[in-house]
CSV table of C-alpha atoms in Angstrom, one decimal:
chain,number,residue,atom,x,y,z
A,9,UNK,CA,-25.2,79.0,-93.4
A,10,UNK,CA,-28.5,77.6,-92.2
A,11,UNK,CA,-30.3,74.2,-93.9
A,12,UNK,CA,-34.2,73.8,-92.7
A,13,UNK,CA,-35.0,70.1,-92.5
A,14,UNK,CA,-38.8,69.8,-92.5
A,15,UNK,CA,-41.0,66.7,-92.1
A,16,UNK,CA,-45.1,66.9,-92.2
A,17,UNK,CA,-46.9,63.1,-93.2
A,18,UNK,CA,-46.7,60.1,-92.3
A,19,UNK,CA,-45.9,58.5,-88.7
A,20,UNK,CA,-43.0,56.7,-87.2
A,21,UNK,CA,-39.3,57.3,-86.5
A,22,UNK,CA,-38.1,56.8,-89.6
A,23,UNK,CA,-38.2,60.3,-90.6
A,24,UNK,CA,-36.8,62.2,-87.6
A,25,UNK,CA,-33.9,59.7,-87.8
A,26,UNK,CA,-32.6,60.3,-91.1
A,27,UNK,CA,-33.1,64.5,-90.9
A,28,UNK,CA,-31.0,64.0,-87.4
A,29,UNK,CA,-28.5,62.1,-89.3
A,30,UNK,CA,-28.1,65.2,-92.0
A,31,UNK,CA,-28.3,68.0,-89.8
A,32,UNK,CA,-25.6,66.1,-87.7
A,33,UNK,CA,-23.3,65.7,-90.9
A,34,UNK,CA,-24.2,69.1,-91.5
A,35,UNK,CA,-22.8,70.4,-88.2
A,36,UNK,CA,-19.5,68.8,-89.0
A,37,UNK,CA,-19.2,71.2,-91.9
A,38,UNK,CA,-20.0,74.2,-89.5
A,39,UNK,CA,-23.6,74.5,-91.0
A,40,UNK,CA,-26.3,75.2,-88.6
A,41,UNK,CA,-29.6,72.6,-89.0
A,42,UNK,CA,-32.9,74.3,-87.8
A,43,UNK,CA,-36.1,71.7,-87.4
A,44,UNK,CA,-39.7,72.2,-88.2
A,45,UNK,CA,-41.7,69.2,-87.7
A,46,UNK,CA,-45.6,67.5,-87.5
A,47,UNK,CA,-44.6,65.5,-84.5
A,48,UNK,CA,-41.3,66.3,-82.2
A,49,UNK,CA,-41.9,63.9,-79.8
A,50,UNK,CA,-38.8,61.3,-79.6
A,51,UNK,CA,-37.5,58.2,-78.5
A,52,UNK,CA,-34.0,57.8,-77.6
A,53,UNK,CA,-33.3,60.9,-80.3
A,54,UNK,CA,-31.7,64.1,-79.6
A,55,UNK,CA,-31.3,66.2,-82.3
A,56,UNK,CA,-28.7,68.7,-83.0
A,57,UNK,CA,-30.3,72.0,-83.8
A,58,UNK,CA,-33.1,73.9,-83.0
A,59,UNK,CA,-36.8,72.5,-83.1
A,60,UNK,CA,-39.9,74.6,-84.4
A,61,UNK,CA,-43.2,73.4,-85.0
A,62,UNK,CA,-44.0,72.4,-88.6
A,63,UNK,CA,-47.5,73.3,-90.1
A,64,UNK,CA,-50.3,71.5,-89.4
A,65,UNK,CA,-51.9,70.4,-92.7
A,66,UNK,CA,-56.0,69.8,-91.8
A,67,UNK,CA,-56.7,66.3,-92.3
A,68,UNK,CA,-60.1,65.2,-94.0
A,69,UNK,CA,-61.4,61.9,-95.3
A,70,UNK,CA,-61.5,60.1,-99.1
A,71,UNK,CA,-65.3,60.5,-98.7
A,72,UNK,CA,-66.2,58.8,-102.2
A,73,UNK,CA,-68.3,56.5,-102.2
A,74,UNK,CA,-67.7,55.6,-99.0
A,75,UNK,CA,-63.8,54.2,-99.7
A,76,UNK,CA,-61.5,55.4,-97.2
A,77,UNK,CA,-58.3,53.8,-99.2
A,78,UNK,CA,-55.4,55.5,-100.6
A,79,UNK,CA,-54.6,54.7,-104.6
A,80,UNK,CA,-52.5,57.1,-105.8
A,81,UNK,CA,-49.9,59.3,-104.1
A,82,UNK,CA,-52.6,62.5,-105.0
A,83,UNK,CA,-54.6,60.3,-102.5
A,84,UNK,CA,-52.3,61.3,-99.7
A,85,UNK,CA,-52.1,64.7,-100.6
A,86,UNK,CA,-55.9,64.9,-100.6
A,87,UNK,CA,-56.0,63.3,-97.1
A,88,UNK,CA,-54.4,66.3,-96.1
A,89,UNK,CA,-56.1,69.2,-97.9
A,90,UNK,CA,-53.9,69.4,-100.9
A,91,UNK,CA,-57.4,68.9,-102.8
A,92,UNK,CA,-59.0,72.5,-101.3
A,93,UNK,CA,-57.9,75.6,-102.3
A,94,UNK,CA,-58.5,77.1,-99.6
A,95,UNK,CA,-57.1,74.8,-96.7
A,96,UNK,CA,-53.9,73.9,-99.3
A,97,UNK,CA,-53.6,78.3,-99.3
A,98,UNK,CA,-53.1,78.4,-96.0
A,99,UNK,CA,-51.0,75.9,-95.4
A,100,UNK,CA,-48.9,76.9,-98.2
A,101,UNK,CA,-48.6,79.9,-96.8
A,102,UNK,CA,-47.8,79.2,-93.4
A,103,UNK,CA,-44.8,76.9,-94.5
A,104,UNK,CA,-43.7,80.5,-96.6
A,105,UNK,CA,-44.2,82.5,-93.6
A,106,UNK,CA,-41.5,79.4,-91.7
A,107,UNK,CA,-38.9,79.6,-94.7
A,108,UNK,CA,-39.2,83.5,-94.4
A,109,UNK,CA,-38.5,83.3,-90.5
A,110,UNK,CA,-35.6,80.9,-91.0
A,111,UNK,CA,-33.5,82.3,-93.8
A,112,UNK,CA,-32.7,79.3,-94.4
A,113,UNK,CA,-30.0,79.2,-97.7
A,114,UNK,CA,-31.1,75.3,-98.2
A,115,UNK,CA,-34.6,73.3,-98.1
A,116,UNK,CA,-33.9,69.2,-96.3
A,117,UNK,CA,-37.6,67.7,-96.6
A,118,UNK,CA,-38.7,64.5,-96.1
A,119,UNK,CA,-42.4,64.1,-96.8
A,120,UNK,CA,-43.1,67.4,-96.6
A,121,UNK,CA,-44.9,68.1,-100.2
A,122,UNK,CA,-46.3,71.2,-99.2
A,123,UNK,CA,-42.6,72.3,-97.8
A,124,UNK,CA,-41.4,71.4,-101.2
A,125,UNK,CA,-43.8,73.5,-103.1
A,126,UNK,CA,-43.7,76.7,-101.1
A,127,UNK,CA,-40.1,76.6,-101.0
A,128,UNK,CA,-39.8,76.3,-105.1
A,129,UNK,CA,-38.9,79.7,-106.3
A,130,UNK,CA,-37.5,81.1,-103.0
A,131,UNK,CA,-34.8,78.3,-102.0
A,132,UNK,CA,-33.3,75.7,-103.0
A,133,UNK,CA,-34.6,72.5,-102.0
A,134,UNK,CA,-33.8,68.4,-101.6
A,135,UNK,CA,-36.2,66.1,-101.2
A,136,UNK,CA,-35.3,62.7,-98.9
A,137,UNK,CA,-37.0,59.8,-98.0
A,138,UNK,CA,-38.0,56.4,-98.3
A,139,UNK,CA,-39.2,55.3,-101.9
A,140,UNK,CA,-43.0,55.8,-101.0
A,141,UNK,CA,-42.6,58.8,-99.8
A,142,UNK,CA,-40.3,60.5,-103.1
A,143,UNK,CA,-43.2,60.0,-106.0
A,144,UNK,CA,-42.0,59.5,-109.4
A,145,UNK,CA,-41.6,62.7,-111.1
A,146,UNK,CA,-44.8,61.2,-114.0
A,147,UNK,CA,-48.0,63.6,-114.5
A,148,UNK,CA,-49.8,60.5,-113.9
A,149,UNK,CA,-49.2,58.5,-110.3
A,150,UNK,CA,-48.9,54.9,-110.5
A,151,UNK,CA,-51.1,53.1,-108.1
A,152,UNK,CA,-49.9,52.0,-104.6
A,153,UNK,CA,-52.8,49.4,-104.1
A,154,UNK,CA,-53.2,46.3,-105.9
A,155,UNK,CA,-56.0,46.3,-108.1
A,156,UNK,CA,-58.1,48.2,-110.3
A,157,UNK,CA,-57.5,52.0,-109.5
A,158,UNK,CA,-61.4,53.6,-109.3
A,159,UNK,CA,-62.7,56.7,-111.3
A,160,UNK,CA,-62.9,58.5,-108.3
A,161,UNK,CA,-59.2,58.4,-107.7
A,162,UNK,CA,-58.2,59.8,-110.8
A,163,UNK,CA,-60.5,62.4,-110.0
A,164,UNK,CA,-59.2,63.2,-106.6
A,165,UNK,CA,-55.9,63.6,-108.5
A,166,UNK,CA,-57.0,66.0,-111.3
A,167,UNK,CA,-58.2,68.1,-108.4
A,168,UNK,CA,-55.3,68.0,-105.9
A,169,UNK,CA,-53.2,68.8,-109.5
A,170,UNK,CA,-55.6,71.8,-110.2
A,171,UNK,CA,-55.3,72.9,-106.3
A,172,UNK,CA,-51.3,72.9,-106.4
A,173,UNK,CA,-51.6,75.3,-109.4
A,174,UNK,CA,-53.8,77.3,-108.8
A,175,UNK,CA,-52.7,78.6,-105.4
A,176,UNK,CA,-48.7,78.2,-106.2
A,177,UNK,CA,-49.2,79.2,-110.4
A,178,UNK,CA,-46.5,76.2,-111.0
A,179,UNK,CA,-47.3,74.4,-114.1
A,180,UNK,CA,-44.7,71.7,-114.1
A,181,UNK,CA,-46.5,67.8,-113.5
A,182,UNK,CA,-47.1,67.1,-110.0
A,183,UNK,CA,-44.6,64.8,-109.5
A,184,UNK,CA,-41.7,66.6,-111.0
A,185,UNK,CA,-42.4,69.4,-108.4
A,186,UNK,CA,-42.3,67.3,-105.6
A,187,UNK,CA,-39.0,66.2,-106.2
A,188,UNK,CA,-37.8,69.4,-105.4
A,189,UNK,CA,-34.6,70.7,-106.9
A,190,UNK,CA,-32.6,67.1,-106.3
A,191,UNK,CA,-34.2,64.1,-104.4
A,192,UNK,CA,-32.5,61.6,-102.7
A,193,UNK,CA,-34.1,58.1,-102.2
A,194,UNK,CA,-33.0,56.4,-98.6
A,195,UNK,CA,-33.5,52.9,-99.7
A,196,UNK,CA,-32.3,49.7,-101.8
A,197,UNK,CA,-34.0,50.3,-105.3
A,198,UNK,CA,-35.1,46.7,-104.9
A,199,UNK,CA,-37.6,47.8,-102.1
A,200,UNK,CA,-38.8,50.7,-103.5
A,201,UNK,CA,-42.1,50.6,-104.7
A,202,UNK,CA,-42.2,53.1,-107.6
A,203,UNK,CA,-38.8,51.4,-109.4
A,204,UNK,CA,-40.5,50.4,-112.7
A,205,UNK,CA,-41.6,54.0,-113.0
A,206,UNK,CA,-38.8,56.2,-111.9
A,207,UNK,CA,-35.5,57.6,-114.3
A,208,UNK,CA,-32.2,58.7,-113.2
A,209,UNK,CA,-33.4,57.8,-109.5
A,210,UNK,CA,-30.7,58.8,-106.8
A,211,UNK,CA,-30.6,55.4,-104.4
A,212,UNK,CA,-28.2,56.3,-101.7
A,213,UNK,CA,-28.7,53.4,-99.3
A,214,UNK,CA,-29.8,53.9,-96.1
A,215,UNK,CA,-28.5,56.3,-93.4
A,216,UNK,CA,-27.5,54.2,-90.7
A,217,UNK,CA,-24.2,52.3,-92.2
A,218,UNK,CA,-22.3,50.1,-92.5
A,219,UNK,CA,-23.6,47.5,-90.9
A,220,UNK,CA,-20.7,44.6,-89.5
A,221,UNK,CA,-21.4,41.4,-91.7
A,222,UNK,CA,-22.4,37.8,-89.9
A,223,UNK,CA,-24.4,39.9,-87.0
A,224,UNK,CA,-26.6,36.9,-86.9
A,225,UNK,CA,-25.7,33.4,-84.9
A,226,UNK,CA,-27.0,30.0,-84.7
A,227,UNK,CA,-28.5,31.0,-80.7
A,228,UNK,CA,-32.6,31.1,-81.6
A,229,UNK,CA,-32.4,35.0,-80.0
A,230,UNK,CA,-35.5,37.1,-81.3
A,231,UNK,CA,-35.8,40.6,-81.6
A,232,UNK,CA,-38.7,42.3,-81.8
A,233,UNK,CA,-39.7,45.7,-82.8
A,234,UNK,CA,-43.5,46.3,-82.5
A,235,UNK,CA,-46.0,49.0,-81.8
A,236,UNK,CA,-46.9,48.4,-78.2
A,237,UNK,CA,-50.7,49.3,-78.8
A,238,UNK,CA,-50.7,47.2,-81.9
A,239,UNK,CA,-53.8,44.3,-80.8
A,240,UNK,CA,-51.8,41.2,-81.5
A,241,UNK,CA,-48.2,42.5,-79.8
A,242,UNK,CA,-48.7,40.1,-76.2
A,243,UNK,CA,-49.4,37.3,-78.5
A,244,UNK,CA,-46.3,37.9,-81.0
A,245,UNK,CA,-44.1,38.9,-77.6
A,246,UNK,CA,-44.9,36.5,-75.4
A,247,UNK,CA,-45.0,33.4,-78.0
A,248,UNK,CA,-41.8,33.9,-79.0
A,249,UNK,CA,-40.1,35.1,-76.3
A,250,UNK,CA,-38.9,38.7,-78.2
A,251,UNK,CA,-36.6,41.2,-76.4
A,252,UNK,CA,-37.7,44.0,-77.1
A,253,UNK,CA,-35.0,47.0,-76.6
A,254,UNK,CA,-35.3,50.3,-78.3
A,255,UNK,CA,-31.7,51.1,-79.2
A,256,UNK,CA,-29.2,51.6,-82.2
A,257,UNK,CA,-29.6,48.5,-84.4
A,258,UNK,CA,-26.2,47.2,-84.8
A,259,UNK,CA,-27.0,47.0,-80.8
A,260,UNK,CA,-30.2,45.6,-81.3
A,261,UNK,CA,-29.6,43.3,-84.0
A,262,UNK,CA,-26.1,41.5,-82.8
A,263,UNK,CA,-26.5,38.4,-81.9
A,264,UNK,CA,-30.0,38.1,-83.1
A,265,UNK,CA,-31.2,35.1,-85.3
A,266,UNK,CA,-34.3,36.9,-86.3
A,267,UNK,CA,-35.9,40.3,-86.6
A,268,UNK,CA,-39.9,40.8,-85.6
A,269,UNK,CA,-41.1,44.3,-86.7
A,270,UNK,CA,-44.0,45.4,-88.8
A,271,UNK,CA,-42.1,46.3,-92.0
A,272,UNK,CA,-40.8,49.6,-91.6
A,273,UNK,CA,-38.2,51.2,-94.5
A,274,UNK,CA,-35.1,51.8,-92.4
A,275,UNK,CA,-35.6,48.7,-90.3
A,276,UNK,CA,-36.4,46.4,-93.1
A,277,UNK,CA,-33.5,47.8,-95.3
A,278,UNK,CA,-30.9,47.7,-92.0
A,279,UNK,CA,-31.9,43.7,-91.2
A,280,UNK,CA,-31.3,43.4,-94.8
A,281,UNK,CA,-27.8,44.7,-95.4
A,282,UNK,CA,-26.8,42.9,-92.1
A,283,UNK,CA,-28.1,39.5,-92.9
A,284,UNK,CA,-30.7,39.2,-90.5
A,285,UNK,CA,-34.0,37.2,-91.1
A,286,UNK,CA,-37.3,38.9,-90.8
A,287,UNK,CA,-40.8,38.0,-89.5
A,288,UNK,CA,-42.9,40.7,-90.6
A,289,UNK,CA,-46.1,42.2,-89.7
A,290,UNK,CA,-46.8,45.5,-92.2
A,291,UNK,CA,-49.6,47.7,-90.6
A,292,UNK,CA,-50.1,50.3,-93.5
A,293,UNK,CA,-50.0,50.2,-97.8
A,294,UNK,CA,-46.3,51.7,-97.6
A,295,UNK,CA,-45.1,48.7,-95.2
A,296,UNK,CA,-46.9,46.1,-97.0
A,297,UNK,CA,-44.9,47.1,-99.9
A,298,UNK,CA,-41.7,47.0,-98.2
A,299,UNK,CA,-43.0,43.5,-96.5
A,300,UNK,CA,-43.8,42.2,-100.0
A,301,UNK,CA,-39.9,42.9,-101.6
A,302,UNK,CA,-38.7,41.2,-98.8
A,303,UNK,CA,-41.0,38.4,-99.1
A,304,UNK,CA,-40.1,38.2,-102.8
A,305,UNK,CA,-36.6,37.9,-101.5
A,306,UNK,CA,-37.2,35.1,-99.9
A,307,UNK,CA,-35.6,36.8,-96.3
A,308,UNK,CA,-38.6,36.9,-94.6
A,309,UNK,CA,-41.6,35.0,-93.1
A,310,UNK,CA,-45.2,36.5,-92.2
A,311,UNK,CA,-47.3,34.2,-90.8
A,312,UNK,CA,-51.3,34.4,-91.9
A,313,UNK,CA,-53.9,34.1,-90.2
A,314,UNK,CA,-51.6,35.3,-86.9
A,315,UNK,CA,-52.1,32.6,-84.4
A,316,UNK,CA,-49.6,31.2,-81.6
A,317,UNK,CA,-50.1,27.4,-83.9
A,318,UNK,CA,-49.0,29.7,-87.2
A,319,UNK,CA,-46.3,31.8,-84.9
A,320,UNK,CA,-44.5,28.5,-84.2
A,321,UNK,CA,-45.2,26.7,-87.3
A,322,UNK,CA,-43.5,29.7,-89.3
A,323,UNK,CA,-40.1,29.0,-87.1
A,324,UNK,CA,-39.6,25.9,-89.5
A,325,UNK,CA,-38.7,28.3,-92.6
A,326,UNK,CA,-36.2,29.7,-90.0
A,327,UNK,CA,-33.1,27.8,-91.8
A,328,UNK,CA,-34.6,28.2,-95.0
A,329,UNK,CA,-34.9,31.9,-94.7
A,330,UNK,CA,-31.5,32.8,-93.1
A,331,UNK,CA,-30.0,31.3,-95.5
A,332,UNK,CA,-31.4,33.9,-98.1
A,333,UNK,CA,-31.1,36.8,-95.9
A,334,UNK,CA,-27.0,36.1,-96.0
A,335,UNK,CA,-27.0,36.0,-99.5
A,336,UNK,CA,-28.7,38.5,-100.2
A,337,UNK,CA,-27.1,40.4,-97.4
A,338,UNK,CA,-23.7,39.7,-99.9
A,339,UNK,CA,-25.7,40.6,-103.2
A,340,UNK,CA,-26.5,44.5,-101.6
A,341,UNK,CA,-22.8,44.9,-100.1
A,342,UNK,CA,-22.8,48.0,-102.3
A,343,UNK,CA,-25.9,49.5,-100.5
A,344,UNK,CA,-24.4,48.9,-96.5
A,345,UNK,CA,-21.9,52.3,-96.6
A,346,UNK,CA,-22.5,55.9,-95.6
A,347,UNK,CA,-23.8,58.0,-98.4
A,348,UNK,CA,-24.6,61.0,-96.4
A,349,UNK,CA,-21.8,63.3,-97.9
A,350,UNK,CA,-23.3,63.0,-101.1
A,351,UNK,CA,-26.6,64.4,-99.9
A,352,UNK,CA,-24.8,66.9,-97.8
A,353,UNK,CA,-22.0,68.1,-100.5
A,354,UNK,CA,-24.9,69.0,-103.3
């Protein structure tokens, strides 16, 4: 038996690290994992099974009225052509022509829409991801930017909806299709942005767990995980004297009495479970949501306007907010296990 795990938006690590942790739970029930991906390029990853290049959607610009921002999921898909009938044919097709030269007898993608929609019909599929990237299976999207939602973005999605049927002939809503056969959301329902709007959701944690309780001590030991080209990373580094180590997190994290990153899912959601307090910079609309839960939480700290005076200032709150990452860390014990044989056994 062969599973293709497929991954074509969005950046980060995120997403090669949870399709190596299936395709390696896969291989211990003798089923063969077989990659295509946007971006194989890896840190400290190797993963088990054969790597092929995943389609390359052509990217274009939300050229309304001058507004380059995404908001509505349809948004996303019409960054990437899913608005075009021409370009979304030929990418649809391509990931067709990929399924055909796998065989594969089951579909792994993780925001991978146009994976999901060419493989409807021919095999089954699972869908897996952060709550961002698994829309609500709603005709409608609810917005992912605060605010009043413009004409034009309703418009964008009437036209990505009309593209995705016309060139695939599914009628079913948008959102339903994109949730493929079964979809799995990698996060704590708390952080996931669409939970007002979502039914029968399948939360299954994160895939990194358990994480050992108490990693935190009283020792003022900062990690930090931050883009290295981001502008502000010397000043965040070097004021508070991060280390800044690239490694599994129960590694990372032990010891540490607080976590510096810029909001990412699997990061936010590990530092969570383990009880670790967070200072977060968010970089993009999906990690400003995340950064915003844990904000509400009360288990992090992100200090605005980012200066060295507000860097050290925000240290005060340290107490405060350590406190509330441990209880909170007790509240979602339910969430810090392995879930992975469920997604595996479907």
């Amino acid at each position: 038996m062969r599973v293709l795990l497929g991954w074509e938006i969005g950046g980060g690590q995120g997403h090669l690290h949870l399709l190596a942790a299936i395709a390696q739970k896969l291989k211990e029930y003798e089923i063969e994992p077989v990659f295509a991906l946007q971006n194989p390029g890896i840190r400290g990853l190797s993963l088990p099974g054969k790597i092929l290049q995943a389609p390359q959607a052509t990217m274009r610009f939300l050229d309304d009225k001058n507004d380059d921002k995404s908001y509505l999921f349809s948004d996303i898909l019409y960054i990437f052509g899913f608005s075009t009938p021409l370009l979304f044919s030929f990418h649809f097709r391509a990931w067709r022509n990929l399924i055909n030269f796998v065989q594969p007898s089951l579909v792994v993608a993780d925001f991978a829409p146009a994976l999901v929609l060419a493989a409807k019909g021919v095999v089954p599929t699972v869908v897996v991801g952060n709550g961002f990237c698994i829309p609500p299976p709603v005709v409608s999207f609810p917005p992912i930017r605060p605010g009043t939602v413009p004409e034009e973005a309703f418009i964008r999605q009437a036209k990505v909806a009309e593209t995705v049927r016309q060139v695939t002939g599914f009628g079913d809503p948008l959102g339903k299709l994109l949730n493929g056969d079964r979809a799995f959301i990698f996060s704590i329902p708390e952080l996931d942005l669409y939970i007002n709007t979502r039914t029968q959701a399948e939360y299954v944690g994160i895939h990194s767990a358990p994480f050992p309780p108490n990693l935190s001590n009283a020792n003022r030991k900062f990690w930090a995980y931050l883009a290295s080209d981001w502008q502000t990373y010397s000043l965040v580094v070097e004021t508070l004297k991060a280390e800044c180590i690239f490694d599994d997190l129960r590694t990372v994290l032990n010891g540490k009495s607080l976590a510096i990153h810029h909001a990412g899912s699997f990061t936010s959601s590990a530092c969570l479970l383990a009880g670790i307090p967070q200072m977060l910079f968010p970089t993009d609309m999906e990690k400003w949501h995340t950064a915003k839960a844990l904000l509400n939480l009360g288990v992090a700290i992100s200090p605005e306007p980012l200066t060295q005076e507000n860097l050290l200032n925000s240290l005060s709150r340290l107490l405060e907010i350590t406190h509330h990452a441990q209880q909170q860390a007790e509240k979602f014990a339910y969430w810090n296990q392995s879930f992975s044989d469920v997604v595996v056994l479907v």
